[in-house]
Amino acid sequence: MHVTPPPVTRPVAAPAWWQVSGPGFAALIGLFALTAIYRFDGGSEIQRAFDLSGQSLLLIGLVAYLVGAALTVPAGLVLGPRFPTAVAISALVALFLGVLLAAFANDGTLLLAGRAFAGLGTGAAAGTTVALITKLRERRGVVTGLTAALAVLALLLGPVVGRLISEALGFRLVQLATIPFLLAALVVNAVIGIAGLTSAKRPVPPVPNGPPYP
């Protein structure tokens, strides 16, 4: 008599530590972009270029970015562990669009849209990074500490690098300077995605003490 073998299900594997680097890279670029428009004294070349008040700069430069990030962090936390590459690439596309809008903006409205799009990308990447770290089974402490240190460094480097570039060449080049890093992050996430698919296709070992196949 033919006996149909029970379906073999692959348990959901915990992410490897190196898988965090994909969305983590995207999140670091977003954190740098968050503070790169400011100087440590609170001023900004964008404020001078668009003749913005302090409140307008706060709304356009910071609030719009943080609101966009807050909207997509939950999506990163929920979808990130299951589809880390897809979420990370989507985040990078949003960041890329936000950077271009901010770089070529000729009024506050386009600048606001650019900052909001960049915030959307940063939030999705950051949520995915946090979700993957919490599911790690090995090297979680090391990855957490390294990621936190790099995040703080990105936030601190933003005003320094942004001021140096903007005072010499204008604020638009600060935005455009992130594009090579965004392209590099796309490549990194694509490679990690391919590696993840390859490991997922490995044959499943037989279930111990399971019924024999006919």
CSV table of N, CA and C in Angstrom, one decimal, residues 41-110:
chain,number,residue,atom,x,y,z
A,41,ASP,N,26.5,74.0,15.7
A,41,ASP,CA,25.9,75.2,16.4
A,41,ASP,C,24.4,75.3,16.1
A,42,GLY,N,23.9,74.4,15.4
A,42,GLY,CA,22.4,74.4,15.2
A,42,GLY,C,22.0,75.0,13.8
A,43,GLY,N,23.0,75.7,13.2
A,43,GLY,CA,22.7,76.3,11.9
A,43,GLY,C,22.7,75.4,10.8
A,44,SER,N,22.5,75.9,9.6
A,44,SER,CA,22.5,75.0,8.4
A,44,SER,C,22.7,75.8,7.2
A,45,GLU,N,23.5,75.3,6.2
A,45,GLU,CA,23.6,76.0,4.9
A,45,GLU,C,22.3,76.0,4.2
A,46,ILE,N,21.4,75.0,4.4
A,46,ILE,CA,20.1,75.0,3.8
A,46,ILE,C,19.3,76.1,4.3
A,47,GLN,N,19.4,76.4,5.5
A,47,GLN,CA,18.6,77.5,6.1
A,47,GLN,C,19.0,78.8,5.4
A,48,ARG,N,20.2,79.0,5.2
A,48,ARG,CA,20.7,80.3,4.5
A,48,ARG,C,20.3,80.3,3.0
A,49,ALA,N,20.4,79.1,2.4
A,49,ALA,CA,20.1,79.0,0.9
A,49,ALA,C,18.7,79.3,0.6
A,50,PHE,N,17.8,78.8,1.5
A,50,PHE,CA,16.3,78.9,1.3
A,50,PHE,C,15.7,80.0,2.1
A,51,ASP,N,16.6,80.7,2.9
A,51,ASP,CA,16.1,81.8,3.8
A,51,ASP,C,15.0,81.3,4.7
A,52,LEU,N,15.2,80.2,5.4
A,52,LEU,CA,14.3,79.6,6.3
A,52,LEU,C,14.4,80.1,7.7
A,53,SER,N,13.3,80.2,8.4
A,53,SER,CA,13.4,80.5,9.8
A,53,SER,C,13.8,79.2,10.6
A,54,GLY,N,14.1,79.5,11.9
A,54,GLY,CA,14.5,78.3,12.7
A,54,GLY,C,13.5,77.3,12.8
A,55,GLN,N,12.2,77.7,12.9
A,55,GLN,CA,11.1,76.8,13.0
A,55,GLN,C,10.9,76.0,11.7
A,56,SER,N,11.0,76.7,10.6
A,56,SER,CA,10.9,76.0,9.3
A,56,SER,C,12.0,75.0,9.1
A,57,LEU,N,13.2,75.3,9.5
A,57,LEU,CA,14.3,74.4,9.3
A,57,LEU,C,14.0,73.2,10.2
A,58,LEU,N,13.5,73.4,11.4
A,58,LEU,CA,13.2,72.3,12.3
A,58,LEU,C,12.2,71.4,11.7
A,59,LEU,N,11.1,72.0,11.1
A,59,LEU,CA,10.0,71.2,10.5
A,59,LEU,C,10.5,70.4,9.3
A,60,ILE,N,11.2,71.1,8.4
A,60,ILE,CA,11.6,70.5,7.2
A,60,ILE,C,12.8,69.5,7.4
A,61,GLY,N,13.8,70.0,8.1
A,61,GLY,CA,15.0,69.2,8.2
A,61,GLY,C,14.9,68.0,9.2
A,62,LEU,N,14.2,68.2,10.3
A,62,LEU,CA,14.2,67.1,11.3
A,62,LEU,C,12.8,66.5,11.5
A,63,VAL,N,11.8,67.2,11.7
A,63,VAL,CA,10.5,66.6,12.0
A,63,VAL,C,10.0,65.8,10.8
A,64,ALA,N,10.1,66.3,9.6
A,64,ALA,CA,9.6,65.5,8.4
A,64,ALA,C,10.4,64.2,8.3
A,65,TYR,N,11.7,64.2,8.6
A,65,TYR,CA,12.5,63.0,8.5
A,65,TYR,C,12.1,62.0,9.6
A,66,LEU,N,11.9,62.5,10.8
A,66,LEU,CA,11.6,61.6,11.9
A,66,LEU,C,10.2,61.0,11.8
A,67,VAL,N,9.3,61.8,11.3
A,67,VAL,CA,7.9,61.3,11.0
A,67,VAL,C,7.9,60.2,10.0
A,68,GLY,N,8.7,60.4,8.9
A,68,GLY,CA,8.8,59.4,7.9
A,68,GLY,C,9.4,58.1,8.5
A,69,ALA,N,10.4,58.3,9.3
A,69,ALA,CA,11.1,57.1,9.9
A,69,ALA,C,10.1,56.4,10.8
A,70,ALA,N,9.3,57.1,11.6
A,70,ALA,CA,8.4,56.5,12.6
A,70,ALA,C,7.3,55.7,11.8
A,71,LEU,N,7.0,56.1,10.6
A,71,LEU,CA,5.9,55.4,9.9
A,71,LEU,C,6.4,54.1,9.4
A,72,THR,N,7.7,53.9,9.1
A,72,THR,CA,8.2,52.7,8.5
A,72,THR,C,8.9,51.8,9.4
A,73,VAL,N,9.3,52.2,10.6
A,73,VAL,CA,10.0,51.4,11.6
A,73,VAL,C,9.1,50.1,11.9
A,74,PRO,N,7.8,50.2,12.1
A,74,PRO,CA,7.0,49.0,12.4
A,74,PRO,C,7.1,48.0,11.2
A,75,ALA,N,7.0,48.6,10.0
A,75,ALA,CA,7.1,47.7,8.8
A,75,ALA,C,8.4,46.9,8.8
A,76,GLY,N,9.5,47.6,9.1
A,76,GLY,CA,10.8,46.9,9.2
A,76,GLY,C,10.9,45.9,10.3
A,77,LEU,N,10.3,46.2,11.4
A,77,LEU,CA,10.3,45.2,12.5
A,77,LEU,C,9.5,44.0,12.2
A,78,VAL,N,8.4,44.1,11.5
A,78,VAL,CA,7.5,43.0,11.2
A,78,VAL,C,8.0,42.2,9.9
A,79,LEU,N,8.2,43.0,8.8
A,79,LEU,CA,8.6,42.3,7.6
A,79,LEU,C,10.1,42.1,7.4
A,80,GLY,N,10.9,42.8,8.1
A,80,GLY,CA,12.3,42.7,8.0
A,80,GLY,C,12.9,41.3,8.2
A,81,PRO,N,12.5,40.6,9.3
A,81,PRO,CA,13.0,39.3,9.5
A,81,PRO,C,12.7,38.3,8.4
A,82,ARG,N,11.5,38.4,7.8
A,82,ARG,CA,11.1,37.5,6.8
A,82,ARG,C,11.6,37.9,5.4
A,83,PHE,N,11.7,39.2,5.1
A,83,PHE,CA,12.1,39.6,3.8
A,83,PHE,C,13.2,40.7,4.0
A,84,PRO,N,14.3,40.4,4.6
A,84,PRO,CA,15.3,41.5,4.9
A,84,PRO,C,15.9,42.1,3.6
A,85,THR,N,16.1,41.4,2.6
A,85,THR,CA,16.7,42.0,1.4
A,85,THR,C,15.7,42.9,0.7
A,86,ALA,N,14.5,42.4,0.6
A,86,ALA,CA,13.4,43.2,-0.1
A,86,ALA,C,13.2,44.5,0.6
A,87,VAL,N,13.1,44.4,2.0
A,87,VAL,CA,12.8,45.6,2.7
A,87,VAL,C,14.0,46.6,2.6
A,88,ALA,N,15.2,46.0,2.7
A,88,ALA,CA,16.4,46.9,2.7
A,88,ALA,C,16.5,47.6,1.3
A,89,ILE,N,16.3,46.9,0.2
A,89,ILE,CA,16.4,47.5,-1.1
A,89,ILE,C,15.3,48.5,-1.3
A,90,SER,N,14.1,48.3,-0.8
A,90,SER,CA,13.0,49.3,-0.8
A,90,SER,C,13.4,50.5,0.0
A,91,ALA,N,14.0,50.3,1.1
A,91,ALA,CA,14.5,51.4,1.9
A,91,ALA,C,15.5,52.2,1.2
A,92,LEU,N,16.5,51.6,0.5
A,92,LEU,CA,17.5,52.3,-0.2
A,92,LEU,C,16.9,53.1,-1.4
A,93,VAL,N,15.9,52.5,-2.0
A,93,VAL,CA,15.2,53.3,-3.1
A,93,VAL,C,14.6,54.5,-2.6
A,94,ALA,N,13.9,54.4,-1.4
A,94,ALA,CA,13.3,55.6,-0.8
A,94,ALA,C,14.4,56.6,-0.4
A,95,LEU,N,15.5,56.1,0.1
A,95,LEU,CA,16.6,57.0,0.5
A,95,LEU,C,17.1,57.7,-0.8
A,96,PHE,N,17.3,57.0,-1.8
A,96,PHE,CA,17.9,57.5,-3.1
A,96,PHE,C,16.9,58.6,-3.6
A,97,LEU,N,15.6,58.4,-3.6
A,97,LEU,CA,14.7,59.4,-4.1
A,97,LEU,C,14.7,60.6,-3.2
A,98,GLY,N,14.8,60.4,-1.9
A,98,GLY,CA,14.8,61.5,-0.9
A,98,GLY,C,16.1,62.4,-1.1
A,99,VAL,N,17.2,61.7,-1.3
A,99,VAL,CA,18.4,62.4,-1.5
A,99,VAL,C,18.4,63.3,-2.8
A,100,LEU,N,17.8,62.7,-3.9
A,100,LEU,CA,17.7,63.5,-5.1
A,100,LEU,C,16.8,64.7,-5.0
A,101,LEU,N,15.7,64.5,-4.3
A,101,LEU,CA,14.7,65.6,-4.2
A,101,LEU,C,15.3,66.7,-3.3
A,102,ALA,N,16.1,66.3,-2.3
A,102,ALA,CA,16.7,67.3,-1.4
A,102,ALA,C,17.8,68.0,-2.2
A,103,ALA,N,18.6,67.3,-3.0
A,103,ALA,CA,19.7,67.9,-3.7
A,103,ALA,C,19.3,68.9,-4.7
A,104,PHE,N,18.2,68.6,-5.4
A,104,PHE,CA,17.7,69.4,-6.5
A,104,PHE,C,16.5,70.3,-6.2
A,105,ALA,N,16.2,70.4,-4.9
A,105,ALA,CA,15.1,71.2,-4.5
A,105,ALA,C,15.3,72.7,-4.7
A,106,ASN,N,14.3,73.3,-5.2
A,106,ASN,CA,14.4,74.8,-5.4
A,106,ASN,C,13.4,75.6,-4.5
A,107,ASP,N,12.7,74.8,-3.6
A,107,ASP,CA,11.9,75.5,-2.6
A,107,ASP,C,11.7,74.5,-1.4
A,108,GLY,N,11.0,75.0,-0.4
A,108,GLY,CA,10.9,74.3,0.8
A,108,GLY,C,10.0,73.0,0.6
A,109,THR,N,9.1,73.1,-0.3
A,109,THR,CA,8.1,71.9,-0.5
A,109,THR,C,8.9,70.7,-1.0
A,110,LEU,N,9.7,70.9,-2.0
A,110,LEU,CA,10.5,69.7,-2.5
A,110,LEU,C,11.5,69.2,-1.4
